[in-house]
Amino acid sequence: MNLVDWVTDLMHVAGAPGAALAIALENLFPPLPSEFFLPLAGFTAAQGRMSLLDAILWTTSGSVAGALVLYWIGAVLGRDRVRRVTARMPLVRLSDVDKTEAWFLRNGYRAVFFGRMIPVFRSLISIPAGIERMRMAPFLAYTAAGSLLWNTALILAGYLLGDNWHLVEQYVGIMSKVVLGLAAVAVVFFVVSRLVRARKAEPEAARTRS
């Protein structure tokens, strides 16, 4: 059974709660695409197997549930453990962690809200929120608000497009690939810049020793 059949059967059997389960799993396993599940939920609602409001509310609750699991994974991982792991990583400095932490403390609520509408990062943003032990009430509120906007947009698109609901997956999938491409470019730039700095620092270190 392929992914389409599995999710379709899940929504047929369990209705809107089945859509919530699919979205919760999508949050925990980012390779599972929300741009596939959500338009399908909208299409299923258009067929009368669930109401449009139920599709939106249940999938949003599934988003929050999945985000909450990732939050607690981050909380269990903890700030001290992250710093210990970072200290052993090549090319990465503790100052990088400090800068990232400072940025998140300044922009954490906005990051959680807007991050819920960015493919891939919509799941990952919950982990640093847990590491920093963001207050639970604002975390849930911003997660729910961002998820509600994202879910509603994709569900409505699937609802209105009907049999062509899969077009949403195609176009949003392009956005996902762009986001991943930009992230890959950023990683490559980071690694190359660190290697160049390390190479430039070697002669200076040699002169200091001599």
PDB file of N, CA and C in Angstrom, residues 93-195:
ATOM      1  N   ARG A  93      32.003  26.218  16.973  1.00  0.00           N
ATOM      2  CA  ARG A  93      32.500  26.768  18.224  1.00  0.00           C
ATOM      3  C   ARG A  93      31.345  26.999  19.187  1.00  0.00           C
ATOM      4  N   LEU A  94      31.681  27.049  20.466  1.00  0.00           N
ATOM      5  CA  LEU A  94      30.660  27.343  21.456  1.00  0.00           C
ATOM      6  C   LEU A  94      30.098  28.747  21.261  1.00  0.00           C
ATOM      7  N   SER A  95      30.915  29.632  20.705  1.00  0.00           N
ATOM      8  CA  SER A  95      30.409  30.983  20.436  1.00  0.00           C
ATOM      9  C   SER A  95      29.270  30.954  19.424  1.00  0.00           C
ATOM     10  N   ASP A  96      29.292  29.963  18.509  1.00  0.00           N
ATOM     11  CA  ASP A  96      28.193  29.823  17.555  1.00  0.00           C
ATOM     12  C   ASP A  96      26.900  29.465  18.286  1.00  0.00           C
ATOM     13  N   VAL A  97      27.045  28.585  19.265  1.00  0.00           N
ATOM     14  CA  VAL A  97      25.881  28.206  20.067  1.00  0.00           C
ATOM     15  C   VAL A  97      25.368  29.408  20.848  1.00  0.00           C
ATOM     16  N   ASP A  98      26.297  30.193  21.410  1.00  0.00           N
ATOM     17  CA  ASP A  98      25.904  31.370  22.182  1.00  0.00           C
ATOM     18  C   ASP A  98      25.140  32.368  21.311  1.00  0.00           C
ATOM     19  N   LYS A  99      25.639  32.581  20.079  1.00  0.00           N
ATOM     20  CA  LYS A  99      24.968  33.525  19.169  1.00  0.00           C
ATOM     21  C   LYS A  99      23.581  33.009  18.776  1.00  0.00           C
ATOM     22  N   THR A 100      23.505  31.710  18.494  1.00  0.00           N
ATOM     23  CA  THR A 100      22.216  31.124  18.130  1.00  0.00           C
ATOM     24  C   THR A 100      21.235  31.219  19.286  1.00  0.00           C
ATOM     25  N   GLU A 101      21.740  30.932  20.477  1.00  0.00           N
ATOM     26  CA  GLU A 101      20.893  31.000  21.663  1.00  0.00           C
ATOM     27  C   GLU A 101      20.398  32.429  21.894  1.00  0.00           C
ATOM     28  N   ALA A 102      21.295  33.402  21.747  1.00  0.00           N
ATOM     29  CA  ALA A 102      20.915  34.801  21.944  1.00  0.00           C
ATOM     30  C   ALA A 102      19.864  35.216  20.915  1.00  0.00           C
ATOM     31  N   TRP A 103      20.052  34.776  19.661  1.00  0.00           N
ATOM     32  CA  TRP A 103      19.063  35.086  18.625  1.00  0.00           C
ATOM     33  C   TRP A 103      17.718  34.486  18.970  1.00  0.00           C
ATOM     34  N   PHE A 104      17.725  33.234  19.431  1.00  0.00           N
ATOM     35  CA  PHE A 104      16.460  32.565  19.725  1.00  0.00           C
ATOM     36  C   PHE A 104      15.764  33.206  20.917  1.00  0.00           C
ATOM     37  N   LEU A 105      16.530  33.628  21.899  1.00  0.00           N
ATOM     38  CA  LEU A 105      15.930  34.296  23.059  1.00  0.00           C
ATOM     39  C   LEU A 105      15.270  35.615  22.651  1.00  0.00           C
ATOM     40  N   ARG A 106      15.842  36.288  21.631  1.00  0.00           N
ATOM     41  CA  ARG A 106      15.263  37.551  21.162  1.00  0.00           C
ATOM     42  C   ARG A 106      14.061  37.319  20.248  1.00  0.00           C
ATOM     43  N   ASN A 107      14.115  36.245  19.470  1.00  0.00           N
ATOM     44  CA  ASN A 107      13.119  36.058  18.407  1.00  0.00           C
ATOM     45  C   ASN A 107      12.344  34.750  18.530  1.00  0.00           C
ATOM     46  N   GLY A 108      12.426  34.094  19.682  1.00  0.00           N
ATOM     47  CA  GLY A 108      11.867  32.758  19.816  1.00  0.00           C
ATOM     48  C   GLY A 108      10.394  32.646  19.467  1.00  0.00           C
ATOM     49  N   TYR A 109       9.581  33.566  19.966  1.00  0.00           N
ATOM     50  CA  TYR A 109       8.149  33.482  19.707  1.00  0.00           C
ATOM     51  C   TYR A 109       7.842  33.692  18.229  1.00  0.00           C
ATOM     52  N   ARG A 110       8.512  34.672  17.607  1.00  0.00           N
ATOM     53  CA  ARG A 110       8.321  34.893  16.167  1.00  0.00           C
ATOM     54  C   ARG A 110       8.825  33.691  15.369  1.00  0.00           C
ATOM     55  N   ALA A 111       9.955  33.104  15.824  1.00  0.00           N
ATOM     56  CA  ALA A 111      10.514  31.946  15.122  1.00  0.00           C
ATOM     57  C   ALA A 111       9.549  30.769  15.156  1.00  0.00           C
ATOM     58  N   VAL A 112       8.928  30.548  16.303  1.00  0.00           N
ATOM     59  CA  VAL A 112       7.971  29.448  16.423  1.00  0.00           C
ATOM     60  C   VAL A 112       6.752  29.705  15.537  1.00  0.00           C
ATOM     61  N   PHE A 113       6.246  30.934  15.566  1.00  0.00           N
ATOM     62  CA  PHE A 113       5.042  31.260  14.790  1.00  0.00           C
ATOM     63  C   PHE A 113       5.296  31.138  13.288  1.00  0.00           C
ATOM     64  N   PHE A 114       6.313  31.849  12.792  1.00  0.00           N
ATOM     65  CA  PHE A 114       6.577  31.836  11.348  1.00  0.00           C
ATOM     66  C   PHE A 114       7.207  30.517  10.905  1.00  0.00           C
ATOM     67  N   GLY A 115       7.960  29.882  11.811  1.00  0.00           N
ATOM     68  CA  GLY A 115       8.568  28.603  11.474  1.00  0.00           C
ATOM     69  C   GLY A 115       7.550  27.528  11.171  1.00  0.00           C
ATOM     70  N   ARG A 116       6.347  27.654  11.738  1.00  0.00           N
ATOM     71  CA  ARG A 116       5.295  26.667  11.476  1.00  0.00           C
ATOM     72  C   ARG A 116       4.809  26.733  10.033  1.00  0.00           C
ATOM     73  N   MET A 117       5.183  27.779   9.313  1.00  0.00           N
ATOM     74  CA  MET A 117       4.734  27.940   7.927  1.00  0.00           C
ATOM     75  C   MET A 117       5.872  27.753   6.928  1.00  0.00           C
ATOM     76  N   ILE A 118       7.006  27.231   7.402  1.00  0.00           N
ATOM     77  CA  ILE A 118       8.146  26.978   6.522  1.00  0.00           C
ATOM     78  C   ILE A 118       8.379  25.466   6.466  1.00  0.00           C
ATOM     79  N   PRO A 119       8.284  24.870   5.286  1.00  0.00           N
ATOM     80  CA  PRO A 119       8.492  23.417   5.190  1.00  0.00           C
ATOM     81  C   PRO A 119       9.793  22.978   5.846  1.00  0.00           C
ATOM     82  N   VAL A 120       9.775  21.801   6.437  1.00  0.00           N
ATOM     83  CA  VAL A 120      10.892  21.172   7.149  1.00  0.00           C
ATOM     84  C   VAL A 120      11.130  21.865   8.500  1.00  0.00           C
ATOM     85  N   PHE A 121      11.385  23.186   8.473  1.00  0.00           N
ATOM     86  CA  PHE A 121      11.658  23.902   9.718  1.00  0.00           C
ATOM     87  C   PHE A 121      10.428  23.972  10.609  1.00  0.00           C
ATOM     88  N   ARG A 122       9.232  23.745  10.044  1.00  0.00           N
ATOM     89  CA  ARG A 122       8.017  23.802  10.837  1.00  0.00           C
ATOM     90  C   ARG A 122       8.035  22.733  11.922  1.00  0.00           C
ATOM     91  N   SER A 123       8.747  21.661  11.703  1.00  0.00           N
ATOM     92  CA  SER A 123       8.900  20.636  12.735  1.00  0.00           C
ATOM     93  C   SER A 123      10.107  20.916  13.622  1.00  0.00           C
ATOM     94  N   LEU A 124      11.227  21.242  12.997  1.00  0.00           N
ATOM     95  CA  LEU A 124      12.487  21.368  13.735  1.00  0.00           C
ATOM     96  C   LEU A 124      12.484  22.526  14.725  1.00  0.00           C
ATOM     97  N   ILE A 125      11.685  23.579  14.478  1.00  0.00           N
ATOM     98  CA  ILE A 125      11.718  24.760  15.333  1.00  0.00           C
ATOM     99  C   ILE A 125      11.290  24.441  16.759  1.00  0.00           C
ATOM    100  N   SER A 126      10.557  23.351  16.952  1.00  0.00           N
ATOM    101  CA  SER A 126      10.097  22.987  18.297  1.00  0.00           C
ATOM    102  C   SER A 126      11.243  22.489  19.174  1.00  0.00           C
ATOM    103  N   ILE A 127      12.299  21.959  18.565  1.00  0.00           N
ATOM    104  CA  ILE A 127      13.406  21.404  19.353  1.00  0.00           C
ATOM    105  C   ILE A 127      14.184  22.491  20.083  1.00  0.00           C
ATOM    106  N   PRO A 128      14.644  23.574  19.408  1.00  0.00           N
ATOM    107  CA  PRO A 128      15.311  24.638  20.169  1.00  0.00           C
ATOM    108  C   PRO A 128      14.394  25.298  21.180  1.00  0.00           C
ATOM    109  N   ALA A 129      13.087  25.337  20.891  1.00  0.00           N
ATOM    110  CA  ALA A 129      12.148  25.876  21.876  1.00  0.00           C
ATOM    111  C   ALA A 129      12.185  25.037  23.148  1.00  0.00           C
ATOM    112  N   GLY A 130      12.292  23.729  22.985  1.00  0.00           N
ATOM    113  CA  GLY A 130      12.397  22.851  24.150  1.00  0.00           C
ATOM    114  C   GLY A 130      13.734  22.972  24.839  1.00  0.00           C
ATOM    115  N   ILE A 131      14.806  23.070  24.060  1.00  0.00           N
ATOM    116  CA  ILE A 131      16.144  23.217  24.649  1.00  0.00           C
ATOM    117  C   ILE A 131      16.210  24.458  25.528  1.00  0.00           C
ATOM    118  N   GLU A 132      15.605  25.554  25.063  1.00  0.00           N
ATOM    119  CA  GLU A 132      15.617  26.810  25.811  1.00  0.00           C
ATOM    120  C   GLU A 132      14.497  26.885  26.849  1.00  0.00           C
ATOM    121  N   ARG A 133      13.698  25.811  26.930  1.00  0.00           N
ATOM    122  CA  ARG A 133      12.579  25.759  27.872  1.00  0.00           C
ATOM    123  C   ARG A 133      11.691  26.996  27.740  1.00  0.00           C
ATOM    124  N   MET A 134      11.311  27.294  26.490  1.00  0.00           N
ATOM    125  CA  MET A 134      10.352  28.360  26.250  1.00  0.00           C
ATOM    126  C   MET A 134       9.101  28.102  27.080  1.00  0.00           C
ATOM    127  N   ARG A 135       8.514  29.154  27.613  1.00  0.00           N
ATOM    128  CA  ARG A 135       7.324  28.985  28.442  1.00  0.00           C
ATOM    129  C   ARG A 135       6.244  28.262  27.652  1.00  0.00           C
ATOM    130  N   MET A 136       5.602  27.302  28.311  1.00  0.00           N
ATOM    131  CA  MET A 136       4.710  26.387  27.613  1.00  0.00           C
ATOM    132  C   MET A 136       3.504  27.084  27.003  1.00  0.00           C
ATOM    133  N   ALA A 137       2.867  27.983  27.741  1.00  0.00           N
ATOM    134  CA  ALA A 137       1.648  28.624  27.225  1.00  0.00           C
ATOM    135  C   ALA A 137       1.917  29.405  25.939  1.00  0.00           C
ATOM    136  N   PRO A 138       2.947  30.281  25.899  1.00  0.00           N
ATOM    137  CA  PRO A 138       3.221  30.975  24.632  1.00  0.00           C
ATOM    138  C   PRO A 138       3.642  30.029  23.517  1.00  0.00           C
ATOM    139  N   PHE A 139       4.415  28.984  23.871  1.00  0.00           N
ATOM    140  CA  PHE A 139       4.833  28.018  22.849  1.00  0.00           C
ATOM    141  C   PHE A 139       3.613  27.376  22.199  1.00  0.00           C
ATOM    142  N   LEU A 140       2.672  26.926  23.014  1.00  0.00           N
ATOM    143  CA  LEU A 140       1.472  26.296  22.468  1.00  0.00           C
ATOM    144  C   LEU A 140       0.639  27.289  21.664  1.00  0.00           C
ATOM    145  N   ALA A 141       0.542  28.525  22.169  1.00  0.00           N
ATOM    146  CA  ALA A 141      -0.273  29.537  21.476  1.00  0.00           C
ATOM    147  C   ALA A 141       0.306  29.876  20.112  1.00  0.00           C
ATOM    148  N   TYR A 142       1.611  30.125  20.046  1.00  0.00           N
ATOM    149  CA  TYR A 142       2.232  30.483  18.773  1.00  0.00           C
ATOM    150  C   TYR A 142       2.287  29.295  17.822  1.00  0.00           C
ATOM    151  N   THR A 143       2.502  28.109  18.363  1.00  0.00           N
ATOM    152  CA  THR A 143       2.489  26.909  17.527  1.00  0.00           C
ATOM    153  C   THR A 143       1.116  26.689  16.924  1.00  0.00           C
ATOM    154  N   ALA A 144       0.075  26.827  17.756  1.00  0.00           N
ATOM    155  CA  ALA A 144      -1.289  26.632  17.272  1.00  0.00           C
ATOM    156  C   ALA A 144      -1.666  27.687  16.235  1.00  0.00           C
ATOM    157  N   ALA A 145      -1.274  28.945  16.463  1.00  0.00           N
ATOM    158  CA  ALA A 145      -1.625  30.022  15.532  1.00  0.00           C
ATOM    159  C   ALA A 145      -0.944  29.826  14.179  1.00  0.00           C
ATOM    160  N   GLY A 146       0.364  29.542  14.210  1.00  0.00           N
ATOM    161  CA  GLY A 146       1.081  29.321  12.956  1.00  0.00           C
ATOM    162  C   GLY A 146       0.572  28.096  12.221  1.00  0.00           C
ATOM    163  N   SER A 147       0.317  27.027  12.969  1.00  0.00           N
ATOM    164  CA  SER A 147      -0.187  25.794  12.359  1.00  0.00           C
ATOM    165  C   SER A 147      -1.572  26.010  11.774  1.00  0.00           C
ATOM    166  N   LEU A 148      -2.406  26.785  12.466  1.00  0.00           N
ATOM    167  CA  LEU A 148      -3.764  27.042  11.985  1.00  0.00           C
ATOM    168  C   LEU A 148      -3.736  27.747  10.624  1.00  0.00           C
ATOM    169  N   LEU A 149      -2.861  28.732  10.478  1.00  0.00           N
ATOM    170  CA  LEU A 149      -2.759  29.446   9.209  1.00  0.00           C
ATOM    171  C   LEU A 149      -2.278  28.525   8.079  1.00  0.00           C
ATOM    172  N   TRP A 150      -1.201  27.778   8.369  1.00  0.00           N
ATOM    173  CA  TRP A 150      -0.636  26.872   7.360  1.00  0.00           C
ATOM    174  C   TRP A 150      -1.637  25.786   6.973  1.00  0.00           C
ATOM    175  N   ASN A 151      -2.224  25.148   7.972  1.00  0.00           N
ATOM    176  CA  ASN A 151      -3.157  24.056   7.711  1.00  0.00           C
ATOM    177  C   ASN A 151      -4.391  24.545   6.958  1.00  0.00           C
ATOM    178  N   THR A 152      -4.920  25.700   7.385  1.00  0.00           N
ATOM    179  CA  THR A 152      -6.121  26.230   6.738  1.00  0.00           C
ATOM    180  C   THR A 152      -5.862  26.524   5.266  1.00  0.00           C
ATOM    181  N   ALA A 153      -4.724  27.140   4.965  1.00  0.00           N
ATOM    182  CA  ALA A 153      -4.410  27.482   3.574  1.00  0.00           C
ATOM    183  C   ALA A 153      -4.348  26.238   2.695  1.00  0.00           C
ATOM    184  N   LEU A 154      -3.648  25.199   3.174  1.00  0.00           N
ATOM    185  CA  LEU A 154      -3.482  23.999   2.348  1.00  0.00           C
ATOM    186  C   LEU A 154      -4.758  23.166   2.283  1.00  0.00           C
ATOM    187  N   ILE A 155      -5.502  23.121   3.378  1.00  0.00           N
ATOM    188  CA  ILE A 155      -6.766  22.380   3.374  1.00  0.00           C
ATOM    189  C   ILE A 155      -7.778  23.048   2.453  1.00  0.00           C
ATOM    190  N   LEU A 156      -7.869  24.382   2.533  1.00  0.00           N
ATOM    191  CA  LEU A 156      -8.791  25.108   1.653  1.00  0.00           C
ATOM    192  C   LEU A 156      -8.412  24.911   0.183  1.00  0.00           C
ATOM    193  N   ALA A 157      -7.111  24.911  -0.100  1.00  0.00           N
ATOM    194  CA  ALA A 157      -6.668  24.696  -1.475  1.00  0.00           C
ATOM    195  C   ALA A 157      -7.112  23.325  -1.972  1.00  0.00           C
ATOM    196  N   GLY A 158      -6.915  22.292  -1.151  1.00  0.00           N
ATOM    197  CA  GLY A 158      -7.357  20.957  -1.533  1.00  0.00           C
ATOM    198  C   GLY A 158      -8.865  20.859  -1.659  1.00  0.00           C
ATOM    199  N   TYR A 159      -9.579  21.573  -0.786  1.00  0.00           N
ATOM    200  CA  TYR A 159     -11.045  21.578  -0.803  1.00  0.00           C
ATOM    201  C   TYR A 159     -11.571  22.206  -2.093  1.00  0.00           C
ATOM    202  N   LEU A 160     -10.969  23.337  -2.481  1.00  0.00           N
ATOM    203  CA  LEU A 160     -11.441  24.069  -3.655  1.00  0.00           C
ATOM    204  C   LEU A 160     -11.001  23.427  -4.965  1.00  0.00           C
ATOM    205  N   LEU A 161      -9.827  22.787  -4.962  1.00  0.00           N
ATOM    206  CA  LEU A 161      -9.319  22.185  -6.190  1.00  0.00           C
ATOM    207  C   LEU A 161      -9.971  20.840  -6.499  1.00  0.00           C
ATOM    208  N   GLY A 162     -10.534  20.200  -5.482  1.00  0.00           N
ATOM    209  CA  GLY A 162     -11.226  18.939  -5.711  1.00  0.00           C
ATOM    210  C   GLY A 162     -10.289  17.856  -6.209  1.00  0.00           C
ATOM    211  N   ASP A 163     -10.614  17.260  -7.361  1.00  0.00           N
ATOM    212  CA  ASP A 163      -9.800  16.168  -7.895  1.00  0.00           C
ATOM    213  C   ASP A 163      -8.370  16.595  -8.220  1.00  0.00           C
ATOM    214  N   ASN A 164      -8.144  17.890  -8.345  1.00  0.00           N
ATOM    215  CA  ASN A 164      -6.800  18.398  -8.643  1.00  0.00           C
ATOM    216  C   ASN A 164      -6.039  18.808  -7.387  1.00  0.00           C
ATOM    217  N   TRP A 165      -6.433  18.263  -6.232  1.00  0.00           N
ATOM    218  CA  TRP A 165      -5.811  18.636  -4.961  1.00  0.00           C
ATOM    219  C   TRP A 165      -4.306  18.399  -4.972  1.00  0.00           C
ATOM    220  N   HIS A 166      -3.858  17.421  -5.763  1.00  0.00           N
ATOM    221  CA  HIS A 166      -2.439  17.069  -5.786  1.00  0.00           C
ATOM    222  C   HIS A 166      -1.572  18.196  -6.343  1.00  0.00           C
ATOM    223  N   LEU A 167      -2.191  19.180  -7.032  1.00  0.00           N
ATOM    224  CA  LEU A 167      -1.419  20.311  -7.538  1.00  0.00           C
ATOM    225  C   LEU A 167      -0.805  21.119  -6.405  1.00  0.00           C
ATOM    226  N   VAL A 168      -1.479  21.124  -5.259  1.00  0.00           N
ATOM    227  CA  VAL A 168      -0.941  21.845  -4.094  1.00  0.00           C
ATOM    228  C   VAL A 168       0.382  21.227  -3.678  1.00  0.00           C
ATOM    229  N   GLU A 169       0.418  19.905  -3.645  1.00  0.00           N
ATOM    230  CA  GLU A 169       1.656  19.211  -3.262  1.00  0.00           C
ATOM    231  C   GLU A 169       2.788  19.574  -4.213  1.00  0.00           C
ATOM    232  N   GLN A 170       2.486  19.667  -5.505  1.00  0.00           N
ATOM    233  CA  GLN A 170       3.532  19.970  -6.487  1.00  0.00           C
ATOM    234  C   GLN A 170       4.134  21.350  -6.245  1.00  0.00           C
ATOM    235  N   TYR A 171       3.274  22.363  -6.068  1.00  0.00           N
ATOM    236  CA  TYR A 171       3.770  23.728  -5.940  1.00  0.00           C
ATOM    237  C   TYR A 171       4.427  23.976  -4.586  1.00  0.00           C
ATOM    238  N   VAL A 172       3.823  23.466  -3.527  1.00  0.00           N
ATOM    239  CA  VAL A 172       4.433  23.642  -2.201  1.00  0.00           C
ATOM    240  C   VAL A 172       5.688  22.789  -2.104  1.00  0.00           C
ATOM    241  N   GLY A 173       5.712  21.661  -2.815  1.00  0.00           N
ATOM    242  CA  GLY A 173       6.916  20.829  -2.846  1.00  0.00           C
ATOM    243  C   GLY A 173       8.098  21.575  -3.437  1.00  0.00           C
ATOM    244  N   ILE A 174       7.826  22.414  -4.424  1.00  0.00           N
ATOM    245  CA  ILE A 174       8.897  23.236  -4.998  1.00  0.00           C
ATOM    246  C   ILE A 174       9.461  24.170  -3.931  1.00  0.00           C
ATOM    247  N   MET A 175       8.569  24.763  -3.121  1.00  0.00           N
ATOM    248  CA  MET A 175       9.013  25.647  -2.054  1.00  0.00           C
ATOM    249  C   MET A 175       9.862  24.882  -1.041  1.00  0.00           C
ATOM    250  N   SER A 176       9.467  23.654  -0.745  1.00  0.00           N
ATOM    251  CA  SER A 176      10.240  22.831   0.195  1.00  0.00           C
ATOM    252  C   SER A 176      11.650  22.592  -0.336  1.00  0.00           C
ATOM    253  N   LYS A 177      11.745  22.299  -1.626  1.00  0.00           N
ATOM    254  CA  LYS A 177      13.064  22.056  -2.222  1.00  0.00           C
ATOM    255  C   LYS A 177      13.916  23.317  -2.209  1.00  0.00           C
ATOM    256  N   VAL A 178      13.281  24.478  -2.424  1.00  0.00           N
ATOM    257  CA  VAL A 178      14.018  25.742  -2.372  1.00  0.00           C
ATOM    258  C   VAL A 178      14.565  25.975  -0.963  1.00  0.00           C
ATOM    259  N   VAL A 179      13.729  25.726   0.046  1.00  0.00           N
ATOM    260  CA  VAL A 179      14.158  25.907   1.439  1.00  0.00           C
ATOM    261  C   VAL A 179      15.326  24.982   1.763  1.00  0.00           C
ATOM    262  N   LEU A 180      15.211  23.723   1.361  1.00  0.00           N
ATOM    263  CA  LEU A 180      16.293  22.775   1.617  1.00  0.00           C
ATOM    264  C   LEU A 180      17.554  23.161   0.861  1.00  0.00           C
ATOM    265  N   GLY A 181      17.380  23.661  -0.362  1.00  0.00           N
ATOM    266  CA  GLY A 181      18.539  24.098  -1.136  1.00  0.00           C
ATOM    267  C   GLY A 181      19.253  25.264  -0.476  1.00  0.00           C
ATOM    268  N   LEU A 182      18.492  26.234   0.015  1.00  0.00           N
ATOM    269  CA  LEU A 182      19.089  27.381   0.701  1.00  0.00           C
ATOM    270  C   LEU A 182      19.799  26.942   1.978  1.00  0.00           C
ATOM    271  N   ALA A 183      19.201  25.987   2.685  1.00  0.00           N
ATOM    272  CA  ALA A 183      19.846  25.477   3.896  1.00  0.00           C
ATOM    273  C   ALA A 183      21.159  24.778   3.560  1.00  0.00           C
ATOM    274  N   ALA A 184      21.159  24.010   2.480  1.00  0.00           N
ATOM    275  CA  ALA A 184      22.381  23.323   2.061  1.00  0.00           C
ATOM    276  C   ALA A 184      23.465  24.322   1.672  1.00  0.00           C
ATOM    277  N   VAL A 185      23.075  25.379   0.957  1.00  0.00           N
ATOM    278  CA  VAL A 185      24.038  26.419   0.572  1.00  0.00           C
ATOM    279  C   VAL A 185      24.619  27.088   1.814  1.00  0.00           C
ATOM    280  N   ALA A 186      23.763  27.354   2.799  1.00  0.00           N
ATOM    281  CA  ALA A 186      24.228  27.987   4.038  1.00  0.00           C
ATOM    282  C   ALA A 186      25.231  27.100   4.770  1.00  0.00           C
ATOM    283  N   VAL A 187      24.965  25.784   4.797  1.00  0.00           N
ATOM    284  CA  VAL A 187      25.889  24.852   5.458  1.00  0.00           C
ATOM    285  C   VAL A 187      27.220  24.819   4.732  1.00  0.00           C
ATOM    286  N   VAL A 188      27.173  24.740   3.401  1.00  0.00           N
ATOM    287  CA  VAL A 188      28.415  24.715   2.612  1.00  0.00           C
ATOM    288  C   VAL A 188      29.209  25.997   2.832  1.00  0.00           C
ATOM    289  N   PHE A 189      28.540  27.138   2.827  1.00  0.00           N
ATOM    290  CA  PHE A 189      29.211  28.418   3.041  1.00  0.00           C
ATOM    291  C   PHE A 189      29.859  28.453   4.423  1.00  0.00           C
ATOM    292  N   PHE A 190      29.141  27.945   5.433  1.00  0.00           N
ATOM    293  CA  PHE A 190      29.677  27.922   6.791  1.00  0.00           C
ATOM    294  C   PHE A 190      30.944  27.073   6.866  1.00  0.00           C
ATOM    295  N   VAL A 191      30.888  25.871   6.284  1.00  0.00           N
ATOM    296  CA  VAL A 191      32.035  24.965   6.342  1.00  0.00           C
ATOM    297  C   VAL A 191      33.225  25.555   5.586  1.00  0.00           C
ATOM    298  N   VAL A 192      32.985  26.078   4.390  1.00  0.00           N
ATOM    299  CA  VAL A 192      34.079  26.633   3.589  1.00  0.00           C
ATOM    300  C   VAL A 192      34.708  27.831   4.291  1.00  0.00           C
ATOM    301  N   SER A 193      33.892  28.724   4.839  1.00  0.00           N
ATOM    302  CA  SER A 193      34.426  29.910   5.521  1.00  0.00           C
ATOM    303  C   SER A 193      35.252  29.521   6.734  1.00  0.00           C
ATOM    304  N   ARG A 194      34.820  28.500   7.463  1.00  0.00           N
ATOM    305  CA  ARG A 194      35.583  28.051   8.629  1.00  0.00           C
ATOM    306  C   ARG A 194      36.909  27.417   8.209  1.00  0.00           C
ATOM    307  N   LEU A 195      36.891  26.648   7.144  1.00  0.00           N
ATOM    308  CA  LEU A 195      38.128  26.031   6.656  1.00  0.00           C
ATOM    309  C   LEU A 195      39.113  27.096   6.176  1.00  0.00           C
TER     310      LEU A 195
END
